[in-house]
Coordinates of C-alpha atoms in Angstrom, one line a residue:
Chain T
D1 CA 89.6 76.9 33.9
T2 CA 92.9 77.3 32.1
G3 CA 94.9 78.8 35.1
V4 CA 97.4 77.1 37.3
S5 CA 95.9 74.5 39.5
Q6 CA 97.2 73.2 42.8
N7 CA 96.1 70.2 44.9
P8 CA 95.3 69.9 47.7
R9 CA 94.2 73.3 48.7
H10 CA 94.8 72.5 52.3
K11 CA 96.9 69.7 54.0
I12 CA 96.9 69.1 57.7
T13 CA 99.5 66.5 58.9
K14 CA 101.4 65.5 62.0
R15 CA 105.0 66.3 62.5
G16 CA 107.2 63.7 61.0
Q17 CA 104.9 62.7 58.2
N18 CA 105.6 63.1 54.5
V19 CA 103.5 65.3 52.2
T20 CA 103.3 65.7 48.5
F21 CA 101.6 68.6 46.6
R22 CA 100.7 68.8 43.0
C23 CA 100.8 71.6 40.6
D24 CA 99.3 71.8 37.0
P25 CA 100.7 74.8 35.1
I26 CA 99.0 76.6 32.3
S27 CA 99.2 74.2 29.4
E28 CA 101.5 76.0 27.1
H29 CA 104.0 77.2 29.9
N30 CA 107.3 75.7 29.8
R31 CA 108.6 77.2 33.1
L32 CA 107.3 76.2 36.4
Y33 CA 108.2 77.7 39.8
W34 CA 107.6 76.8 43.5
Y35 CA 107.4 79.4 46.3
R36 CA 106.6 79.3 49.9
Q37 CA 104.8 82.2 51.8
T38 CA 104.6 82.5 55.5
L39 CA 102.2 84.9 57.4
G40 CA 102.9 88.5 56.8
Q41 CA 105.6 87.9 54.3
G42 CA 106.0 87.9 50.6
P43 CA 106.5 84.6 48.6
E44 CA 109.9 83.2 48.7
F45 CA 111.4 81.3 45.9
L46 CA 112.1 77.5 46.3
T47 CA 113.0 76.0 42.9
Y48 CA 112.1 76.2 39.2
F49 CA 111.9 74.0 36.1
Q50 CA 112.2 74.7 32.5
N51 CA 110.4 71.8 30.8
E52 CA 111.6 68.8 32.9
A53 CA 114.9 70.2 33.9
Q54 CA 115.3 71.7 37.4
L55 CA 117.4 74.7 36.8
E56 CA 117.7 76.2 40.2
K57 CA 117.1 75.5 43.9
S58 CA 117.0 77.9 46.8
R59 CA 119.2 77.2 49.9
L60 CA 115.7 77.4 51.5
L61 CA 115.1 73.9 50.0
S62 CA 116.7 71.6 52.5
D63 CA 117.3 67.9 51.6
R64 CA 113.9 67.1 53.1
F65 CA 112.4 68.8 50.1
S66 CA 112.3 67.3 46.7
A67 CA 110.5 68.5 43.5
E68 CA 110.0 66.9 40.1
R69 CA 108.5 67.7 36.8
P70 CA 108.8 64.3 35.0
K71 CA 107.4 65.0 31.7
G72 CA 107.6 68.7 31.6
S73 CA 104.0 69.2 32.5
F74 CA 102.6 68.9 36.1
S75 CA 105.1 69.1 39.0
T76 CA 105.0 67.7 42.5
L77 CA 106.8 69.0 45.6
E78 CA 107.4 66.5 48.4
I79 CA 108.4 67.3 52.0
Q80 CA 109.7 64.4 54.0
R81 CA 109.7 64.1 57.8
T82 CA 107.7 67.4 58.1
E83 CA 108.6 69.9 60.9
Q84 CA 106.6 72.7 62.5
G85 CA 108.5 75.3 60.5
D86 CA 107.3 73.8 57.2
S87 CA 103.8 75.3 58.0
A88 CA 103.2 77.8 55.1
M89 CA 101.5 78.3 51.9
Y90 CA 103.1 76.7 49.1
L91 CA 102.6 78.4 45.7
C92 CA 103.2 77.3 42.3
A93 CA 103.5 79.6 39.2
S94 CA 104.1 79.2 35.6
S95 CA 105.4 81.3 32.6
L96 CA 106.2 81.0 29.1
A97 CA 109.9 81.4 28.2
G98 CA 111.0 82.4 24.8
Q99 CA 108.3 85.0 24.1
G100 CA 110.5 87.9 24.6
P101 CA 112.8 88.8 27.4
H102 CA 110.3 88.7 30.2
Q103 CA 106.9 87.0 30.8
P104 CA 104.9 87.4 34.0
Q105 CA 104.6 84.4 36.1
H106 CA 100.9 83.3 36.9
F107 CA 100.1 81.8 40.2
G108 CA 97.8 79.1 41.5
D109 CA 95.8 79.4 44.8
G110 CA 98.3 77.5 46.7
T111 CA 98.4 74.6 49.1
R112 CA 98.2 75.6 52.7
L113 CA 100.3 73.2 54.9
S114 CA 99.6 72.9 58.6
I115 CA 101.7 70.7 60.8
L116 CA 100.2 69.6 64.0
Chain Q
D1 CA 119.2 90.6 53.1
Q2 CA 115.9 92.1 51.8
Q3 CA 116.5 93.0 48.2
V4 CA 113.0 94.2 47.6
K5 CA 111.2 96.3 50.2
Q6 CA 107.9 97.7 50.7
N7 CA 108.1 100.1 53.6
S8 CA 104.3 100.8 54.2
P9 CA 102.6 97.7 55.6
S10 CA 99.2 99.3 55.1
L11 CA 97.4 102.0 53.3
S12 CA 93.9 103.4 53.7
V13 CA 92.3 105.5 50.9
Q14 CA 88.9 106.9 50.1
E15 CA 87.0 105.3 47.2
G16 CA 87.7 107.4 44.1
R17 CA 91.0 108.8 45.2
I18 CA 94.4 107.8 44.2
S19 CA 96.3 105.0 45.9
I20 CA 100.1 105.1 45.7
L21 CA 102.2 102.1 46.7
N22 CA 106.0 102.2 46.9
C23 CA 108.8 99.7 46.5
D24 CA 112.5 100.0 46.7
Y25 CA 115.2 97.5 45.5
T26 CA 118.8 97.0 46.0
N27 CA 120.0 94.6 43.3
S28 CA 121.1 96.2 40.1
M29 CA 120.8 93.0 38.3
F30 CA 116.9 93.3 38.5
D31 CA 115.5 94.5 35.1
Y32 CA 111.8 93.5 35.2
F33 CA 109.5 94.5 37.9
L34 CA 105.9 93.3 38.6
W35 CA 103.0 94.1 40.8
Y36 CA 100.8 91.3 42.1
K37 CA 97.4 91.6 44.1
K38 CA 96.4 89.0 46.6
Y39 CA 93.0 88.4 48.1
P40 CA 92.8 86.1 51.2
A41 CA 92.9 82.3 50.4
E42 CA 93.9 83.1 46.8
G43 CA 97.2 83.1 44.9
P44 CA 98.8 86.4 43.8
T45 CA 97.2 87.8 40.7
F46 CA 99.4 89.5 38.1
L47 CA 98.5 93.2 37.7
I48 CA 101.1 95.1 35.7
S49 CA 104.9 95.0 34.9
I50 CA 107.6 97.3 33.7
S51 CA 110.9 96.6 32.0
S52 CA 114.0 98.6 33.0
I53 CA 114.1 100.1 29.6
K54 CA 110.9 102.1 30.4
D55 CA 110.1 104.5 33.2
K56 CA 106.3 104.2 33.0
N57 CA 103.7 101.7 32.0
E58 CA 99.9 102.1 32.1
D59 CA 97.1 99.8 32.0
G60 CA 93.6 101.1 32.7
R61 CA 93.5 102.4 36.3
F62 CA 96.9 101.0 37.0
T63 CA 100.2 102.9 36.3
V64 CA 103.7 101.7 37.4
F65 CA 106.5 104.1 37.5
L66 CA 110.2 103.2 37.6
N67 CA 113.1 105.4 38.8
K68 CA 116.2 103.3 38.0
S69 CA 118.7 105.8 39.6
A70 CA 116.8 105.7 42.9
K71 CA 116.0 102.0 42.6
H72 CA 112.4 102.8 43.3
L73 CA 109.1 101.9 41.8
S74 CA 105.6 102.9 42.5
L75 CA 102.1 101.7 41.7
H76 CA 99.3 104.2 41.2
I77 CA 95.6 103.2 41.3
V78 CA 93.2 105.7 40.2
P79 CA 90.4 105.9 40.9
S80 CA 90.5 103.6 43.8
Q81 CA 87.5 101.2 44.1
P82 CA 86.4 99.1 47.1
G83 CA 87.3 95.9 45.2
D84 CA 90.9 97.1 45.1
S85 CA 91.1 96.2 48.9
A86 CA 93.8 93.5 48.9
V87 CA 97.4 93.0 49.6
Y88 CA 99.8 94.3 46.9
F89 CA 103.2 92.7 46.4
C90 CA 106.1 94.3 44.5
A91 CA 108.4 91.7 42.8
A92 CA 111.6 92.0 40.8
T93 CA 113.5 89.6 38.5
G94 CA 116.0 89.5 35.6
V95 CA 117.8 87.0 33.6
A96 CA 121.0 87.6 35.7
A97 CA 118.8 87.0 38.8
G98 CA 117.8 83.6 37.4
N99 CA 114.2 84.6 36.4
K100 CA 112.9 83.9 39.7
L101 CA 110.8 86.6 41.5
T102 CA 112.0 88.3 44.6
F103 CA 109.0 89.7 46.5
G104 CA 108.6 92.6 48.8
G105 CA 106.7 92.1 52.1
G106 CA 103.4 93.4 50.8
T107 CA 101.2 96.5 51.4
R108 CA 97.7 96.0 52.6
V109 CA 95.2 98.4 50.9
L110 CA 91.9 99.3 52.3
V111 CA 89.6 101.4 50.1
K112 CA 86.7 102.8 52.1
P113 CA 83.4 103.5 50.4

């Protein structure tokens, strides 16, 4: 399977714990995005990387959230001191920059976070 | 401030008929528009896109129309099939918008056999 891969698929944790999610993009894609989706809403942008550089962060991304893409391949999203409001589906997407003005983003199946 | 809106939360259509999904946007900086389809417990799957230099793009049973003056786009699915039953999201982006996707709230489509 050469699509975007996200792990774990589902994470249940107690409030106050730290969690980390991993995303493996499509191998030749140099852009990687994180989104969050809550029930009944469309995905909302959190942050994105071009290669290893984090180019933009949404104001939704509080200081409890941190994302990395250390070698420009896989990425991790960490949430510290989780809160009830962090319960959501966390989606990762990747795309190829430099092949024309626009390229579609391709999504993984997400990590569903449930805070007890 | 919702920059991309899908005003119909749901749509029911008979198999074989046309499904028309609508989307409105407010940000003039958007110049690339996409439609995604989402099944439960899966991520959004890219369907079709259109650049602002075009007013129509077709791919098999899917056609997207863009009306820039009205800041409106629509997705036509014809003929509709039961496997098309899913939630459809409209999304918009652009270089000036930082290449990130801004999504509408989605339209749930049910195709009845």
